């Protein structure tokens, strides 16, 4: 009984380590953190925009990029500071800077107290710091993945590759999955709905996030998803069984396939 207990414990330890051990575990935690940072950034940006719109609503109609509008708020803050000279320090579009200056002078927004302006300024700076953290983590994740699983990273992309690892729990499991299963990872709800109520079966899951999927015609997405799943499966096997980089050949075939399906 004691021998059996030890064997079970050892087997369990091995399985736990295999599932999300070492580098793979860090990759999954990093992609989770990236998604959390994106959600946090978007939520806080919306809050800053809602509050600052009371003072200068026209800013967000002219400046569409969240980071740029936050940078202007963090550095200029009140409408009185939106001179063309000041704007151009943080936003290099001369025509838009001129328009912003004009809108600041004739804004429909309300006046703002020094206390409120300082609070919005401080929060805008913190939100920008979150974005900086996100970008640094993104670079680290990609570098780590290229070092550990180069084929999967280059074929699927760092973010999609990390998400596939998260869903399958390990590189080993991903490498041994049939490509038809890889194709539908992330489409579990749609698949269950199909099985339960006879709706159309899903043609792809999170593989839809791959840049090449946006290059093909909508009616050809199923074919492109199959091709991608097949190459991702080959890439995962190449990484699991050795470190030979075969990604260039796989990417070339995928790009040729996408070209045919345009």
Short mmCIF file of C-alpha atoms in Angstrom, two decimals:
data_model
loop_
_atom_site.label_atom_id
_atom_site.label_comp_id
_atom_site.label_asym_id
_atom_site.label_seq_id
_atom_site.Cartn_x
_atom_site.Cartn_y
_atom_site.Cartn_z
CA UNK A 1 0.00 0.00 0.00
CA UNK A 2 2.87 2.37 0.84
CA UNK A 3 4.58 1.63 -2.50
CA UNK A 4 1.35 2.33 -4.37
CA UNK A 5 0.84 5.59 -2.44
CA UNK A 6 4.38 6.76 -3.34
CA UNK A 7 3.85 5.84 -7.00
CA UNK A 8 0.59 7.82 -7.11
CA UNK A 9 2.26 10.85 -5.46
CA UNK A 10 5.19 10.73 -7.90
CA UNK A 11 2.86 10.37 -10.88
CA UNK A 12 0.75 13.30 -9.66
CA UNK A 13 3.85 15.47 -9.15
CA UNK A 14 5.05 14.63 -12.66
CA UNK A 15 1.64 15.44 -14.18
CA UNK A 16 1.40 18.77 -12.33
CA UNK A 17 4.94 19.70 -13.43
CA UNK A 18 4.16 18.67 -17.02
CA UNK A 19 0.91 20.64 -17.13
CA UNK A 20 2.31 24.04 -16.37
CA UNK A 21 5.86 23.67 -15.23
CA UNK A 22 8.90 25.85 -15.68
CA UNK A 23 8.94 28.21 -18.62
CA UNK A 24 5.48 27.22 -19.87
CA UNK A 25 3.94 28.21 -16.56
CA UNK A 26 5.58 31.63 -16.75
CA UNK A 27 4.39 32.10 -20.33
CA UNK A 28 0.79 31.39 -19.31
CA UNK A 29 0.98 33.71 -16.30
CA UNK A 30 2.45 36.43 -18.53
CA UNK A 31 -0.38 36.20 -21.10
CA UNK A 32 -2.92 36.27 -18.26
CA UNK A 33 -1.28 39.40 -16.89
CA UNK A 34 -1.22 41.01 -20.35
CA UNK A 35 -4.96 40.49 -20.72
CA UNK A 36 -5.55 41.89 -17.22
CA UNK A 37 -3.43 44.96 -18.03
CA UNK A 38 -5.38 45.52 -21.26
CA UNK A 39 -8.68 45.34 -19.38
CA UNK A 40 -7.41 47.66 -16.65
CA UNK A 41 -6.04 50.17 -19.16
CA UNK A 42 -9.28 50.24 -21.16
CA UNK A 43 -11.43 50.58 -18.05
CA UNK A 44 -9.34 53.43 -16.59
CA UNK A 45 -9.07 55.20 -19.94
CA UNK A 46 -12.88 55.19 -20.23
CA UNK A 47 -13.11 56.66 -16.72
CA UNK A 48 -10.56 59.40 -17.49
CA UNK A 49 -12.32 60.18 -20.78
CA UNK A 50 -15.72 60.46 -19.11
CA UNK A 51 -14.40 62.79 -16.43
CA UNK A 52 -12.19 64.93 -18.69
CA UNK A 53 -15.00 65.27 -21.24
CA UNK A 54 -16.76 67.56 -18.77
CA UNK A 55 -13.92 70.04 -19.35
CA UNK A 56 -12.76 69.43 -22.94
CA UNK A 57 -15.03 66.94 -24.81
CA UNK A 58 -13.69 67.92 -28.24
CA UNK A 59 -10.27 66.39 -27.47
CA UNK A 60 -11.55 62.83 -27.91
CA UNK A 61 -13.35 63.62 -31.16
CA UNK A 62 -10.07 64.79 -32.69
CA UNK A 63 -7.53 62.50 -31.00
CA UNK A 64 -8.63 58.88 -31.46
CA UNK A 65 -5.60 57.12 -29.95
CA UNK A 66 -6.10 56.55 -26.19
CA UNK A 67 -2.37 56.88 -25.40
CA UNK A 68 -2.07 60.19 -27.26
CA UNK A 69 -5.09 61.75 -25.57
CA UNK A 70 -3.83 60.56 -22.16
CA UNK A 71 -0.40 62.05 -22.88
CA UNK A 72 -1.97 65.41 -23.72
CA UNK A 73 -4.11 65.31 -20.57
CA UNK A 74 -1.15 64.29 -18.39
CA UNK A 75 1.05 67.10 -19.72
CA UNK A 76 -1.31 69.96 -20.64
CA UNK A 77 -4.44 69.16 -18.60
CA UNK A 78 -6.44 72.40 -18.84
CA UNK A 79 -7.76 73.87 -22.10
CA UNK A 80 -5.72 77.04 -21.57
CA UNK A 81 -2.53 74.99 -22.02
CA UNK A 82 -3.60 73.67 -25.44
CA UNK A 83 -1.57 76.09 -27.54
CA UNK A 84 -0.20 74.82 -30.84
CA UNK A 85 3.35 75.04 -29.49
CA UNK A 86 2.49 72.93 -26.43
CA UNK A 87 0.45 70.38 -28.38
CA UNK A 88 3.25 69.77 -30.88
CA UNK A 89 5.57 68.70 -28.06
CA UNK A 90 3.41 65.61 -27.55
CA UNK A 91 1.51 65.22 -30.81
CA UNK A 92 3.35 65.70 -34.10
CA UNK A 93 0.36 66.30 -36.36
CA UNK A 94 0.51 70.02 -37.20
CA UNK A 95 -2.91 70.27 -38.86
CA UNK A 96 -4.57 68.49 -35.96
CA UNK A 97 -2.65 70.58 -33.41
CA UNK A 98 -4.02 73.72 -35.05
CA UNK A 99 -7.55 72.33 -34.89
CA UNK A 100 -7.10 71.31 -31.25
CA UNK A 101 -5.92 74.80 -30.34
CA UNK A 102 -9.02 76.31 -31.98
CA UNK A 103 -11.38 73.82 -30.30
CA UNK A 104 -9.80 74.49 -26.89
CA UNK A 105 -10.62 78.19 -27.27
CA UNK A 106 -14.25 77.60 -28.22
CA UNK A 107 -14.93 74.40 -26.24
CA UNK A 108 -18.42 73.67 -24.95
CA UNK A 109 -16.90 72.08 -21.84
CA UNK A 110 -17.16 73.48 -18.33
CA UNK A 111 -14.41 75.11 -16.31
CA UNK A 112 -12.36 72.85 -14.05
CA UNK A 113 -10.94 73.49 -10.59
CA UNK A 114 -7.23 73.16 -9.90
CA UNK A 115 -7.93 70.25 -7.54
CA UNK A 116 -9.93 68.30 -10.14
CA UNK A 117 -7.39 69.05 -12.87
CA UNK A 118 -4.54 67.78 -10.69
CA UNK A 119 -6.42 64.57 -9.91
CA UNK A 120 -7.17 63.85 -13.58
CA UNK A 121 -3.55 64.65 -14.48
CA UNK A 122 -2.22 62.23 -11.84
CA UNK A 123 -4.59 59.45 -12.91
CA UNK A 124 -3.75 59.94 -16.60
CA UNK A 125 -0.05 59.50 -15.75
CA UNK A 126 -0.77 56.28 -13.86
CA UNK A 127 -2.84 54.90 -16.75
CA UNK A 128 0.07 55.62 -19.11
CA UNK A 129 2.38 53.75 -16.72
CA UNK A 130 0.07 50.73 -17.00
CA UNK A 131 0.45 50.89 -20.78
CA UNK A 132 4.24 51.05 -20.43
CA UNK A 133 4.17 47.99 -18.14
CA UNK A 134 2.03 46.20 -20.70
CA UNK A 135 4.44 46.96 -23.55
CA UNK A 136 7.46 45.85 -21.49
CA UNK A 137 5.73 42.60 -20.52
CA UNK A 138 4.70 42.01 -24.13
CA UNK A 139 8.32 42.31 -25.30
CA UNK A 140 9.53 40.01 -22.52
CA UNK A 141 6.89 37.39 -23.35
CA UNK A 142 7.77 37.39 -27.04
CA UNK A 143 11.52 37.13 -26.32
CA UNK A 144 10.98 34.27 -23.86
CA UNK A 145 8.73 32.40 -26.28
CA UNK A 146 11.17 32.83 -29.16
CA UNK A 147 13.90 31.35 -26.97
CA UNK A 148 11.83 28.41 -25.68
CA UNK A 149 9.30 27.60 -28.43
CA UNK A 150 10.52 29.40 -31.58
CA UNK A 151 8.47 27.49 -34.16
CA UNK A 152 5.12 27.92 -32.41
CA UNK A 153 5.89 31.58 -31.68
CA UNK A 154 6.80 32.44 -35.27
CA UNK A 155 3.97 30.46 -36.87
CA UNK A 156 1.13 31.34 -34.47
CA UNK A 157 2.48 34.62 -33.08
CA UNK A 158 3.47 35.14 -29.45
CA UNK A 159 0.02 36.03 -28.10
CA UNK A 160 -1.95 33.34 -29.91
CA UNK A 161 0.78 30.80 -29.14
CA UNK A 162 0.65 31.65 -25.44
CA UNK A 163 -3.15 31.40 -25.40
CA UNK A 164 -3.03 27.99 -27.08
CA UNK A 165 -0.54 26.84 -24.42
CA UNK A 166 -2.86 28.12 -21.71
CA UNK A 167 -5.85 26.24 -23.11
CA UNK A 168 -4.00 22.97 -23.69
CA UNK A 169 -2.04 23.18 -20.40
CA UNK A 170 1.31 22.16 -21.91
CA UNK A 171 3.42 22.13 -25.06
CA UNK A 172 3.37 18.33 -24.96
CA UNK A 173 -0.43 18.21 -25.05
CA UNK A 174 -0.60 20.84 -27.80
CA UNK A 175 1.96 18.88 -29.86
CA UNK A 176 -0.08 15.68 -29.63
CA UNK A 177 -3.49 17.20 -30.29
CA UNK A 178 -5.03 16.56 -33.73
CA UNK A 179 -4.98 19.69 -35.90
CA UNK A 180 -8.81 19.49 -36.13
CA UNK A 181 -8.95 19.99 -32.34
CA UNK A 182 -6.42 22.85 -32.43
CA UNK A 183 -8.61 24.53 -35.06
CA UNK A 184 -11.55 24.65 -32.62
CA UNK A 185 -9.73 25.62 -29.40
CA UNK A 186 -11.69 28.54 -27.96
CA UNK A 187 -14.92 27.61 -29.78
CA UNK A 188 -16.16 25.19 -27.12
CA UNK A 189 -19.41 27.05 -26.44
CA UNK A 190 -20.32 27.16 -30.14
CA UNK A 191 -19.43 23.47 -30.46
CA UNK A 192 -21.63 22.47 -27.50
CA UNK A 193 -24.47 24.56 -28.92
CA UNK A 194 -24.07 22.75 -32.25
CA UNK A 195 -24.14 19.34 -30.55
CA UNK A 196 -27.07 20.29 -28.32
CA UNK A 197 -29.36 22.15 -30.70
CA UNK A 198 -28.10 21.43 -34.20
CA UNK A 199 -26.81 24.92 -35.04
CA UNK A 200 -24.05 25.29 -37.63
CA UNK A 201 -20.76 23.81 -36.38
CA UNK A 202 -17.95 26.31 -35.71
CA UNK A 203 -15.14 26.44 -38.27
CA UNK A 204 -12.56 28.03 -36.00
CA UNK A 205 -11.87 29.16 -32.46
CA UNK A 206 -9.18 31.54 -31.24
CA UNK A 207 -7.18 30.76 -34.39
CA UNK A 208 -9.34 33.51 -35.93
CA UNK A 209 -7.01 35.96 -34.13
CA UNK A 210 -4.14 35.05 -36.48
CA UNK A 211 -3.29 37.96 -38.86
CA UNK A 212 -3.57 35.74 -41.96
CA UNK A 213 -7.24 35.05 -41.16
CA UNK A 214 -7.99 38.70 -41.86
CA UNK A 215 -6.41 38.47 -45.32
CA UNK A 216 -8.73 35.80 -46.71
CA UNK A 217 -12.33 36.08 -47.86
CA UNK A 218 -14.91 35.34 -45.18
CA UNK A 219 -16.14 32.22 -47.00
CA UNK A 220 -12.58 30.83 -47.06
CA UNK A 221 -11.87 31.26 -43.34
CA UNK A 222 -12.60 27.59 -42.63
CA UNK A 223 -9.96 26.50 -45.16
CA UNK A 224 -7.42 28.98 -43.80
CA UNK A 225 -8.15 27.89 -40.23
CA UNK A 226 -7.49 24.25 -41.20
CA UNK A 227 -4.19 25.19 -42.81
CA UNK A 228 -3.14 27.25 -39.78
CA UNK A 229 -4.10 24.52 -37.31
CA UNK A 230 -2.08 22.00 -39.32
CA UNK A 231 1.05 24.19 -39.36
CA UNK A 232 0.65 25.11 -35.67
CA UNK A 233 0.50 21.40 -34.86
CA UNK A 234 3.71 20.77 -36.85
CA UNK A 235 5.40 23.78 -35.18
CA UNK A 236 4.44 22.55 -31.70
CA UNK A 237 5.84 19.08 -32.48
CA UNK A 238 9.08 20.62 -33.78
CA UNK A 239 9.47 22.58 -30.53
CA UNK A 240 8.57 19.63 -28.31
CA UNK A 241 10.84 17.07 -29.96
CA UNK A 242 13.79 19.38 -30.66
CA UNK A 243 14.91 22.94 -31.27
CA UNK A 244 15.29 22.88 -35.06
CA UNK A 245 13.72 26.02 -36.52
CA UNK A 246 11.46 25.01 -39.41
CA UNK A 247 9.20 28.05 -39.11
CA UNK A 248 10.28 29.76 -42.36
CA UNK A 249 9.00 26.90 -44.52
CA UNK A 250 5.73 26.70 -42.56
CA UNK A 251 5.14 30.45 -42.77
CA UNK A 252 5.87 30.46 -46.51
CA UNK A 253 3.27 27.75 -47.13
CA UNK A 254 0.70 29.61 -45.02
CA UNK A 255 1.30 32.89 -46.83
CA UNK A 256 0.91 31.15 -50.20
CA UNK A 257 -2.34 29.58 -48.99
CA UNK A 258 -3.66 32.95 -47.80
CA UNK A 259 -2.77 34.49 -51.17
CA UNK A 260 -4.85 31.85 -52.98
CA UNK A 261 -7.83 32.40 -50.66
CA UNK A 262 -7.93 36.20 -50.95
#
